[in-house]
């Protein structure tokens, strides 16, 4: 089997700290401590499991422990990070931060830091902690070309894996067997692994939007939802295709067609200036016109990048979409006890619309 992942452009982080500083300059803090590891990775290129980034108006430092000193230095240099590396054993990290923060106002992401973590840093010091709304996650929303290349590579792997595995759906495998085979195939194709827990849901399980694959055998007459994505270099893809085993009945045909129409209309709304809420409402209106609105129980989509579910969450967002954002469009209907259908594609917003990154055909009938 050919490896799908092509050579990828260098992933450089130069300039990201400066973009963060521009936002910090508008806030009542002297420094920001970045705790969330995915934010640390995006800012510096460091992919280890222990690290904090301290950002001030003048400098930035990655603070890690001795396990990661050499690795951090190599990864930051490769990414072009304008960040120093500070390495210390137990207690040294806290001492370094306290010395640097003496008398300063420290901003922390209130959604990423517990009160106990904040107090550990500032107890016995004059440091004032200021809880902030997330800053780095909103910066991460707009991807550069190297990030989009990685997400596109993930999508190509998932496309090819699904094409390879699809024929076995007619052989009455269990859901878990299909999920395991998809995961192995994505790795064989050059991915680092699945981008999230692969979903294979059949028959009544397809009425559960995020069902876990189990021992149920896929049988003739079932609707089957397969939600699959890959991970490459930390980035992820997300796609769902729906199937019917054998000839669909009239209800199944209607679900497939109506959800496809809802997705098509929603995708047409993905362009700069449209809001996520407008995309969601476009899909919901189509489903409402066919008395299926109540069966659509989740938002129409979300951002994808280093995290599989990241901002913007379209159904809740009144912010205009911007070129470089990567989002899913995934309307679905779920009928308890009967089954369900979801079509999901991954798109990158462009200057004049959007480009679809997922290419697996929407050919639902498996015989």
Coordinates of C-alpha atoms in Angstrom, one line a residue:
X1 CA 0.0 0.0 0.0
X2 CA 1.4 3.4 -1.0
X3 CA 2.1 5.9 1.7
X4 CA -0.3 8.8 1.3
X5 CA 1.5 11.4 3.5
X6 CA 3.7 13.5 1.2
X7 CA 6.8 15.6 2.2
X8 CA 5.5 18.5 4.2
X9 CA 6.7 22.1 4.3
X10 CA 8.6 23.2 7.5
X11 CA 6.3 24.2 10.3
X12 CA 7.7 27.5 11.6
X13 CA 6.3 29.4 14.5
X14 CA 8.3 32.6 14.0
X15 CA 6.1 35.7 14.7
X16 CA 3.5 33.9 16.8
X17 CA 4.8 35.2 20.1
X18 CA 4.7 38.8 18.6
X19 CA 1.0 38.2 17.7
X20 CA 0.3 37.2 21.2
X21 CA 2.1 40.2 22.6
X22 CA -0.1 42.5 20.5
X23 CA -3.1 41.1 22.4
X24 CA -1.4 41.2 25.7
X25 CA -0.6 44.9 25.3
X26 CA -4.3 45.6 25.4
X27 CA -4.8 43.8 28.8
X28 CA -4.0 44.8 32.4
X29 CA -1.2 42.3 32.8
X30 CA 2.6 42.4 32.6
X31 CA 3.1 38.8 31.6
X32 CA 1.2 35.7 30.5
X33 CA 1.8 32.1 31.6
X34 CA 0.7 29.6 29.0
X35 CA -0.2 26.3 30.6
X36 CA -2.1 24.3 28.0
X37 CA 0.3 22.0 26.2
X38 CA -1.3 22.4 22.8
X39 CA -0.8 26.2 23.1
X40 CA 2.8 25.6 24.2
X41 CA 3.3 23.5 21.1
X42 CA 1.7 26.1 18.8
X43 CA 3.8 28.9 20.2
X44 CA 7.2 27.2 20.3
X45 CA 7.2 23.9 18.4
X46 CA 7.8 21.9 21.6
X47 CA 5.8 18.7 21.6
X48 CA 6.8 17.3 25.0
X49 CA 4.5 16.6 27.9
X50 CA 5.8 19.1 30.5
X51 CA 6.3 22.7 29.7
X52 CA 5.1 26.2 30.4
X53 CA 5.7 29.4 28.4
X54 CA 6.2 32.7 30.1
X55 CA 5.6 35.7 27.8
X56 CA 6.4 39.3 28.7
X57 CA 6.7 42.4 26.6
X58 CA 10.5 41.8 26.3
X59 CA 11.1 38.1 26.1
X60 CA 9.6 34.6 26.2
X61 CA 10.8 31.4 27.9
X62 CA 9.8 27.8 27.7
X63 CA 10.2 26.3 31.2
X64 CA 10.6 22.6 31.3
X65 CA 12.3 19.8 33.4
X66 CA 15.5 17.9 32.7
X67 CA 13.8 15.2 30.8
X68 CA 13.1 17.6 28.0
X69 CA 16.0 20.1 28.0
X70 CA 17.9 18.8 24.9
X71 CA 14.7 17.9 23.0
X72 CA 13.2 21.3 23.7
X73 CA 16.3 23.1 22.4
X74 CA 16.2 21.0 19.2
X75 CA 12.5 21.4 18.6
X76 CA 12.5 25.2 19.2
X77 CA 15.4 25.7 16.9
X78 CA 13.7 23.6 14.1
X79 CA 10.5 25.7 14.5
X80 CA 12.3 29.0 14.5
X81 CA 10.9 29.9 17.9
X82 CA 12.0 33.2 19.4
X83 CA 11.9 31.6 22.9
X84 CA 14.7 30.7 25.3
X85 CA 14.7 27.3 27.2
X86 CA 14.9 27.2 31.0
X87 CA 15.4 23.8 32.5
X88 CA 15.1 22.9 36.2
X89 CA 14.3 20.1 38.5
X90 CA 11.7 19.9 41.2
X91 CA 10.9 23.3 42.6
X92 CA 13.3 25.1 40.2
X93 CA 10.5 25.9 37.8
X94 CA 8.4 27.6 40.5
X95 CA 11.5 29.5 41.8
X96 CA 12.4 30.7 38.3
X97 CA 8.8 31.9 37.6
X98 CA 8.5 33.6 41.0
X99 CA 11.8 35.5 40.5
X100 CA 10.7 36.6 37.0
X101 CA 7.3 37.6 38.2
X102 CA 8.1 39.5 41.3
X103 CA 5.9 42.6 41.5
X104 CA 4.2 41.9 38.2
X105 CA 0.6 41.2 37.2
X106 CA 0.4 37.7 35.8
X107 CA -2.3 36.7 33.3
X108 CA -3.4 33.1 33.1
X109 CA -6.0 31.4 30.8
X110 CA -8.9 30.9 33.3
X111 CA -10.1 27.9 31.3
X112 CA -6.7 26.1 31.5
X113 CA -5.5 26.8 35.0
X114 CA -6.9 25.6 38.3
X115 CA -6.9 27.9 41.3
X116 CA -4.5 25.6 43.1
X117 CA -2.0 25.9 40.2
X118 CA -2.2 29.6 40.3
X119 CA -1.8 29.8 44.0
X120 CA 1.2 27.5 43.9
X121 CA 3.0 30.0 41.7
X122 CA 2.2 33.1 43.7
X123 CA 1.9 32.1 47.4
X124 CA 4.3 34.2 49.4
X125 CA 4.9 36.6 46.6
X126 CA 3.6 39.9 45.5
X127 CA 2.4 38.6 42.2
X128 CA -1.2 39.3 41.3
X129 CA -3.0 36.7 39.2
X130 CA -5.4 38.0 36.5
X131 CA -7.8 35.4 35.0
X132 CA -8.1 35.9 31.2
X133 CA -10.3 34.6 28.4
X134 CA -8.3 32.2 26.2
X135 CA -5.8 34.1 24.0
X136 CA -3.7 31.4 22.2
X137 CA -6.7 29.2 21.2
X138 CA -8.2 32.1 19.3
X139 CA -4.9 32.8 17.6
X140 CA -4.7 29.2 16.6
X141 CA -7.9 29.4 14.7
X142 CA -6.3 30.8 11.5
X143 CA -3.9 28.3 10.0
X144 CA -0.9 29.1 7.9
X145 CA 0.0 27.1 4.7
X146 CA 2.1 24.6 6.5
X147 CA -0.7 23.8 9.0
X148 CA -3.2 23.4 6.2
X149 CA -0.8 21.1 4.4
X150 CA -0.7 18.8 7.5
X151 CA -4.5 18.8 7.9
X152 CA -4.9 18.1 4.2
X153 CA -2.5 15.2 4.5
X154 CA -4.5 13.8 7.4
X155 CA -7.7 14.1 5.3
X156 CA -6.1 12.2 2.3
X157 CA -5.0 9.4 4.7
X158 CA -8.6 9.1 6.1
X159 CA -10.0 9.2 2.5
X160 CA -7.8 6.3 1.4
X161 CA -8.3 4.3 4.6
X162 CA -12.1 4.5 4.3
X163 CA -11.9 3.4 0.6
X164 CA -9.8 0.4 1.6
X165 CA -12.0 -0.7 4.4
X166 CA -15.5 0.1 3.0
X167 CA -15.9 -3.3 1.2
X168 CA -15.8 -5.3 4.4
X169 CA -19.0 -3.6 5.6
X170 CA -20.9 -6.1 3.5
X171 CA -19.3 -9.0 5.3
X172 CA -21.1 -8.4 8.7
X173 CA -18.0 -7.4 10.7
X174 CA -18.4 -6.0 14.2
X175 CA -18.2 -2.2 14.6
X176 CA -15.0 -2.6 16.6
X177 CA -13.4 -4.7 13.9
X178 CA -14.1 -2.0 11.3
X179 CA -12.7 0.8 13.6
X180 CA -9.5 -1.2 14.4
X181 CA -8.9 -1.8 10.7
X182 CA -9.4 1.8 9.9
X183 CA -6.9 2.8 12.6
X184 CA -4.3 0.3 11.4
X185 CA -4.7 1.3 7.8
X186 CA -4.2 5.0 8.6
X187 CA -0.9 4.1 10.3
X188 CA 0.1 2.0 7.3
X189 CA -0.5 4.9 5.1
X190 CA 1.9 7.1 7.0
X191 CA -0.2 8.8 9.7
X192 CA 0.9 8.9 13.3
X193 CA -2.4 7.4 14.2
X194 CA -6.1 8.2 14.3
X195 CA -7.0 11.8 15.0
X196 CA -9.5 10.8 17.6
X197 CA -11.5 7.8 18.7
X198 CA -12.8 6.4 15.4
X199 CA -16.6 6.0 15.4
X200 CA -18.4 3.1 13.7
X201 CA -22.1 3.0 14.7
X202 CA -24.6 0.7 13.1
X203 CA -28.3 0.1 13.2
X204 CA -29.8 1.6 16.4
X205 CA -26.3 2.6 17.5
X206 CA -26.3 5.1 14.6
X207 CA -28.9 7.1 16.4
X208 CA -26.1 8.0 19.0
X209 CA -24.0 10.8 17.5
X210 CA -20.8 9.7 19.3
X211 CA -21.4 6.0 19.8
X212 CA -18.4 3.9 20.8
X213 CA -17.7 1.0 18.4
X214 CA -18.8 -2.3 20.0
X215 CA -19.4 -6.0 19.4
X216 CA -22.6 -5.4 17.4
X217 CA -22.3 -7.0 13.9
X218 CA -23.2 -4.8 11.0
X219 CA -26.2 -6.4 9.3
X220 CA -28.3 -5.9 6.1
X221 CA -30.7 -3.1 6.4
X222 CA -28.5 -1.1 8.8
X223 CA -27.6 2.5 8.5
X224 CA -23.9 2.9 9.4
X225 CA -22.1 6.1 10.5
X226 CA -18.3 6.1 10.2
X227 CA -16.5 9.1 11.6
X228 CA -12.8 8.9 10.9
X229 CA -9.8 11.2 10.8
X230 CA -6.0 10.9 11.0
X231 CA -3.2 12.6 12.9
X232 CA 0.0 13.9 11.2
X233 CA 2.6 15.9 13.0
X234 CA 0.1 16.8 15.7
X235 CA -2.6 18.0 13.3
X236 CA -5.9 16.2 12.7
X237 CA -8.7 15.7 10.2
X238 CA -12.3 14.9 10.7
X239 CA -14.8 13.3 8.3
X240 CA -18.0 11.3 8.4
X241 CA -19.7 9.1 5.8
X242 CA -22.9 7.3 6.1
X243 CA -23.9 3.9 4.6
X244 CA -26.8 1.6 4.2
X245 CA -26.2 -2.1 4.0
X246 CA -28.2 -3.4 1.1
X247 CA -31.2 -1.6 -0.4
X248 CA -32.3 1.5 1.6
X249 CA -35.9 1.8 2.6
X250 CA -37.9 4.9 1.9
X251 CA -37.0 6.5 5.3
X252 CA -33.3 5.8 4.9
X253 CA -33.3 7.3 1.4
X254 CA -35.0 10.4 2.7
X255 CA -32.5 10.8 5.6
X256 CA -29.6 10.4 3.2
X257 CA -30.9 12.9 0.7
X258 CA -32.1 15.5 3.1
X259 CA -29.0 15.6 5.2
X260 CA -26.9 15.8 2.1
X261 CA -29.0 18.8 0.9
X262 CA -28.6 20.4 4.4
X263 CA -24.8 20.0 4.2
X264 CA -24.6 21.3 0.7
X265 CA -26.5 24.5 1.6
X266 CA -24.4 24.9 4.8
X267 CA -21.2 24.5 2.9
X268 CA -22.3 27.3 0.5
X269 CA -22.5 29.6 3.5
X270 CA -18.8 28.9 4.5
X271 CA -17.0 32.0 3.3
X272 CA -15.4 35.1 4.8
X273 CA -17.9 37.3 6.5
X274 CA -20.5 34.7 7.2
X275 CA -20.9 33.7 10.9
X276 CA -20.8 30.2 12.2
X277 CA -24.3 30.6 13.5
X278 CA -25.5 31.4 9.9
X279 CA -23.9 28.2 8.7
X280 CA -25.7 26.2 11.4
X281 CA -29.0 27.9 10.8
X282 CA -28.8 27.2 7.0
X283 CA -28.5 23.5 7.6
X284 CA -31.2 23.5 10.3
X285 CA -33.6 25.3 8.0
X286 CA -33.3 22.6 5.4
X287 CA -33.9 19.9 8.0
X288 CA -36.9 21.8 9.4
X289 CA -38.4 21.9 6.0
X290 CA -38.5 18.1 6.0
X291 CA -39.7 17.7 9.6
X292 CA -36.2 16.5 10.7
X293 CA -35.1 19.5 12.7
X294 CA -35.7 17.9 16.1
X295 CA -33.5 14.9 15.0
X296 CA -30.5 17.3 14.5
X297 CA -29.2 17.4 18.1
X298 CA -25.7 19.0 17.8
X299 CA -24.0 21.9 16.2
X300 CA -23.2 22.0 12.5
X301 CA -19.4 22.1 13.0
X302 CA -16.3 23.2 14.7
X303 CA -12.7 24.2 14.2
X304 CA -10.0 21.5 13.7
X305 CA -6.3 21.8 14.1
X306 CA -4.0 20.6 16.9
X307 CA -7.2 19.7 18.7
X308 CA -10.0 17.8 17.1
X309 CA -12.7 20.1 18.6
X310 CA -11.5 23.7 18.8
X311 CA -12.9 27.1 18.3
X312 CA -14.9 28.3 16.5
X313 CA -17.9 26.2 17.4
X314 CA -20.1 27.3 14.6
X315 CA -23.6 27.0 16.2
X316 CA -22.4 29.4 19.0
X317 CA -20.3 31.8 17.0
X318 CA -21.4 35.2 15.8
X319 CA -17.8 36.1 14.7
X320 CA -17.3 36.3 10.9
X321 CA -15.3 33.5 9.4
X322 CA -11.8 34.3 8.3
X323 CA -9.5 32.9 5.6
X324 CA -7.3 30.2 7.0
X325 CA -9.8 28.9 9.5
X326 CA -10.4 25.1 9.1
X327 CA -13.9 23.9 10.1
X328 CA -16.2 21.0 9.8
X329 CA -19.7 21.0 8.3
X330 CA -21.6 18.0 9.7
X331 CA -25.4 18.0 9.9
X332 CA -27.0 14.8 10.9
X333 CA -30.2 13.2 11.9
X334 CA -30.6 10.6 14.6
X335 CA -33.8 8.5 15.1
X336 CA -33.8 6.5 18.3
X337 CA -34.1 2.8 17.8
X338 CA -33.9 3.2 14.0
X339 CA -30.6 4.6 13.0
X340 CA -29.0 7.8 11.8
X341 CA -27.2 9.7 9.0
X342 CA -24.4 12.2 9.1
X343 CA -22.4 13.8 6.3
X344 CA -19.2 15.6 7.5
X345 CA -16.6 17.4 5.5
X346 CA -13.6 19.4 6.5
X347 CA -13.1 22.9 4.8
X348 CA -10.5 25.6 4.8
X349 CA -11.9 29.1 4.5
X350 CA -10.4 30.9 1.5
X351 CA -10.4 34.5 0.4
X352 CA -13.5 34.0 -1.7
X353 CA -15.3 31.0 -0.2
X354 CA -14.0 27.6 1.0
X355 CA -12.1 24.6 -0.2
X356 CA -13.1 21.1 0.8
X357 CA -10.2 19.0 2.1
X358 CA -12.0 15.7 2.5
X359 CA -12.6 13.8 -0.8
X360 CA -14.2 10.4 0.1
X361 CA -17.2 9.9 -2.2
X362 CA -20.7 10.1 -0.7
X363 CA -21.8 6.7 -2.2
X364 CA -23.8 5.2 0.7
X365 CA -25.1 1.9 -0.7
X366 CA -23.1 -1.1 0.3
X367 CA -24.1 -4.4 -1.4

